[in-house]
Tab-separated table of C-alpha atoms in Angstrom:
chain	number	residue	atom	x	y	z
A	193	PRO	CA	0.000	0.000	0.000
A	194	PRO	CA	1.224	3.569	-0.634
A	195	VAL	CA	2.559	5.510	2.337
A	196	ARG	CA	1.999	9.213	2.462
A	197	THR	CA	4.117	11.393	4.720
A	198	ALA	CA	4.211	15.095	5.221
A	199	LEU	CA	6.749	17.202	7.065
A	200	ALA	CA	5.585	20.242	8.852
A	201	THR	CA	7.817	23.243	8.484
A	202	PHE	CA	8.635	25.265	11.535
A	203	GLN	CA	10.310	28.572	11.117
A	204	SER	CA	12.946	29.198	13.747
A	205	VAL	CA	13.004	32.756	14.921
A	206	LEU	CA	15.445	34.071	17.462
A	207	ASP	CA	15.124	37.340	19.226
A	208	THR	CA	17.683	39.942	18.264
A	209	MET	CA	20.736	39.667	20.452
A	210	LYS	CA	23.246	42.438	20.981
A	211	VAL	CA	26.712	41.562	22.250
A	212	SER	CA	29.152	44.193	23.394
A	213	ALA	CA	32.489	43.992	25.131
A	214	ASP	CA	34.994	46.445	26.476
A	215	ARG	CA	38.693	45.828	26.665
A	216	THR	CA	39.417	46.664	30.269
A	217	VAL	CA	43.046	45.604	30.441
A	218	ASN	CA	45.616	45.110	27.705
A	219	THR	CA	47.605	42.127	28.986
A	220	ASN	CA	50.512	43.008	26.681
A	221	LEU	CA	50.946	46.297	28.512
A	222	ILE	CA	50.986	44.495	31.855
A	223	GLY	CA	54.006	42.537	30.588
A	224	PHE	CA	55.519	45.783	29.290
A	225	GLN	CA	55.243	47.368	32.754
A	226	GLU	CA	56.699	44.275	34.466
A	227	ARG	CA	59.692	44.192	32.101
A	228	ARG	CA	60.114	47.950	32.535
A	229	ARG	CA	60.357	47.537	36.325
A	230	SER	CA	63.054	44.876	35.859
A	231	GLY	CA	65.482	47.566	34.716
A	232	VAL	CA	66.799	45.579	31.735
A	233	GLY	CA	66.510	47.386	28.401
A	234	ARG	CA	65.278	50.834	27.430
A	235	PHE	CA	61.596	51.731	27.454
A	236	LEU	CA	59.626	54.504	25.799
A	237	THR	CA	56.148	55.316	27.084
A	238	PRO	CA	53.480	57.384	25.299
A	239	ALA	CA	54.638	60.376	27.378
A	240	ASP	CA	58.229	59.909	26.122
A	241	VAL	CA	56.984	59.739	22.539
A	242	ALA	CA	54.822	62.854	22.968
A	243	ALA	CA	57.739	64.781	24.498
A	244	ARG	CA	59.900	64.063	21.423
A	245	MET	CA	57.088	65.056	18.994
A	246	PRO	CA	58.234	62.822	16.106
A	247	MET	CA	56.628	63.153	12.676
A	248	ALA	CA	57.391	59.457	12.025
A	249	THR	CA	58.032	56.571	14.403
A	250	SER	CA	61.547	55.922	13.061
A	251	GLU	CA	62.617	59.404	14.202
A	252	LEU	CA	62.432	58.146	17.789
A	253	PHE	CA	65.478	55.945	17.184
A	254	ARG	CA	67.752	58.909	16.592
A	255	SER	CA	67.525	59.700	20.319
A	256	VAL	CA	67.952	56.156	21.699
A	257	PRO	CA	71.580	55.310	22.562
A	258	GLY	CA	72.911	52.346	20.592
A	259	LEU	CA	70.348	52.641	17.758
A	260	PHE	CA	71.146	54.013	14.308
A	261	LEU	CA	69.309	54.661	11.070
A	262	ASP	CA	71.585	53.573	8.209
A	263	ARG	CA	70.757	54.398	4.608
A	264	THR	CA	71.160	51.412	2.274
A	265	MET	CA	72.108	51.355	-1.409
A	266	ASP	CA	68.441	51.400	-2.467
A	267	ILE	CA	67.751	54.540	-0.357
A	268	ASP	CA	65.834	52.682	2.346
A	269	GLU	CA	66.788	53.314	5.938
A	270	LYS	CA	67.491	50.268	8.074
A	271	ILE	CA	67.344	50.301	11.843
A	272	MET	CA	70.676	49.121	13.196
A	273	MET	CA	72.109	48.668	16.679
A	274	ARG	CA	75.372	47.708	18.308
A	275	GLY	CA	75.897	43.965	18.225
A	276	ILE	CA	78.012	41.360	19.965
A	277	PHE	CA	79.700	39.854	16.896
A	278	GLU	CA	79.577	42.927	14.649
A	279	GLU	CA	79.882	46.656	15.176
A	280	ARG	CA	76.326	47.135	13.842
A	281	CYS	CA	73.597	44.580	13.310
A	282	GLU	CA	69.923	44.520	12.387
A	283	PRO	CA	67.717	43.966	15.460
A	284	ALA	CA	64.633	41.775	15.522
A	285	VAL	CA	61.483	43.911	15.359
A	286	TYR	CA	58.205	42.905	16.993
A	287	LEU	CA	54.798	44.535	16.719
A	288	ASN	CA	52.288	43.589	19.440
A	289	GLY	CA	54.233	40.385	20.054
A	290	GLY	CA	54.519	39.324	16.398
A	291	TRP	CA	57.921	39.171	14.691
A	292	LEU	CA	58.399	41.385	11.613
A	293	ASN	CA	61.281	39.909	9.641
A	294	GLY	CA	63.599	42.360	7.861
A	295	VAL	CA	61.493	45.527	7.999
A	296	THR	CA	62.860	48.920	7.034
A	297	ALA	CA	62.367	52.164	8.925
A	298	MET	CA	59.821	53.300	6.323
A	299	GLU	CA	57.809	50.102	6.767
A	300	ILE	CA	57.739	50.624	10.531
A	301	ASP	CA	56.529	54.177	9.931
A	302	GLY	CA	53.680	52.705	7.900
A	303	TYR	CA	52.780	50.075	10.514
A	304	VAL	CA	52.970	52.265	13.626
A	305	ARG	CA	52.050	55.936	13.930
A	306	PRO	CA	53.586	57.827	16.869
A	307	ALA	CA	50.106	58.632	18.235
A	308	ASP	CA	49.277	54.887	18.363
A	309	ILE	CA	52.303	53.866	20.439
A	310	ALA	CA	51.490	52.417	23.852
A	311	GLY	CA	55.109	51.472	24.537
A	312	ILE	CA	58.448	50.583	22.954
A	313	GLU	CA	61.016	48.183	24.399
A	314	VAL	CA	64.618	48.284	23.167
A	315	TYR	CA	66.962	45.474	24.168
A	316	ALA	CA	70.669	45.298	23.397
A	317	ALA	CA	72.266	41.970	22.545
A	318	GLY	CA	72.440	39.732	25.597
A	319	GLN	CA	69.500	41.466	27.335
A	320	VAL	CA	66.639	40.243	25.142
A	321	PRO	CA	63.833	38.275	26.849
A	322	ALA	CA	63.367	34.838	25.274
A	323	GLN	CA	59.970	35.678	23.735
A	324	PHE	CA	61.546	38.528	21.720
A	325	GLN	CA	64.647	36.716	20.437
A	326	PRO	CA	64.081	34.827	17.149
A	327	GLY	CA	67.406	33.019	17.430
A	328	LEU	CA	70.972	33.431	18.583
A	329	THR	CA	71.703	36.336	16.256
A	330	GLY	CA	74.014	38.307	18.512
A	331	CYS	CA	71.788	41.332	18.042
A	332	GLY	CA	69.060	42.914	20.127
A	333	SER	CA	65.343	43.499	19.655
A	334	ILE	CA	62.870	46.354	19.396
A	335	VAL	CA	59.298	45.685	20.527
A	336	PHE	CA	56.376	47.988	19.687
A	337	TRP	CA	53.042	47.944	21.506
A	338	THR	CA	50.100	49.877	20.102
A	339	LYS	CA	46.974	51.246	21.766
């Protein structure tokens, strides 16, 4: 005998839901403050950046001892620092904890505006915390944190 079936359709309707969240604490800046209190490395706060009034982020490095802006053959400026094995070496650069491999000063200017800086950490060779050292390069690191 034939079997007849029918499926009833139910329309699912959910009430509108609004989700909002506020960032109350930036955990990266907590680590920044803890490392700053340790006394190892050089640290620039938003107040330090504002006092120097740079037009571009790379201008800040002209006033940090041990950092240099060297012009390369293709007119780019590279950020250099004193190294262990060489007189000058290219430091590892981090932005909000992520490693930026081989960036130029102009690229950093494009990634980070001075007004957006929440903190900068500068470590010479031999002082770099493990999380900001991509390998045993004999060079230091520069770490940017943004707001």
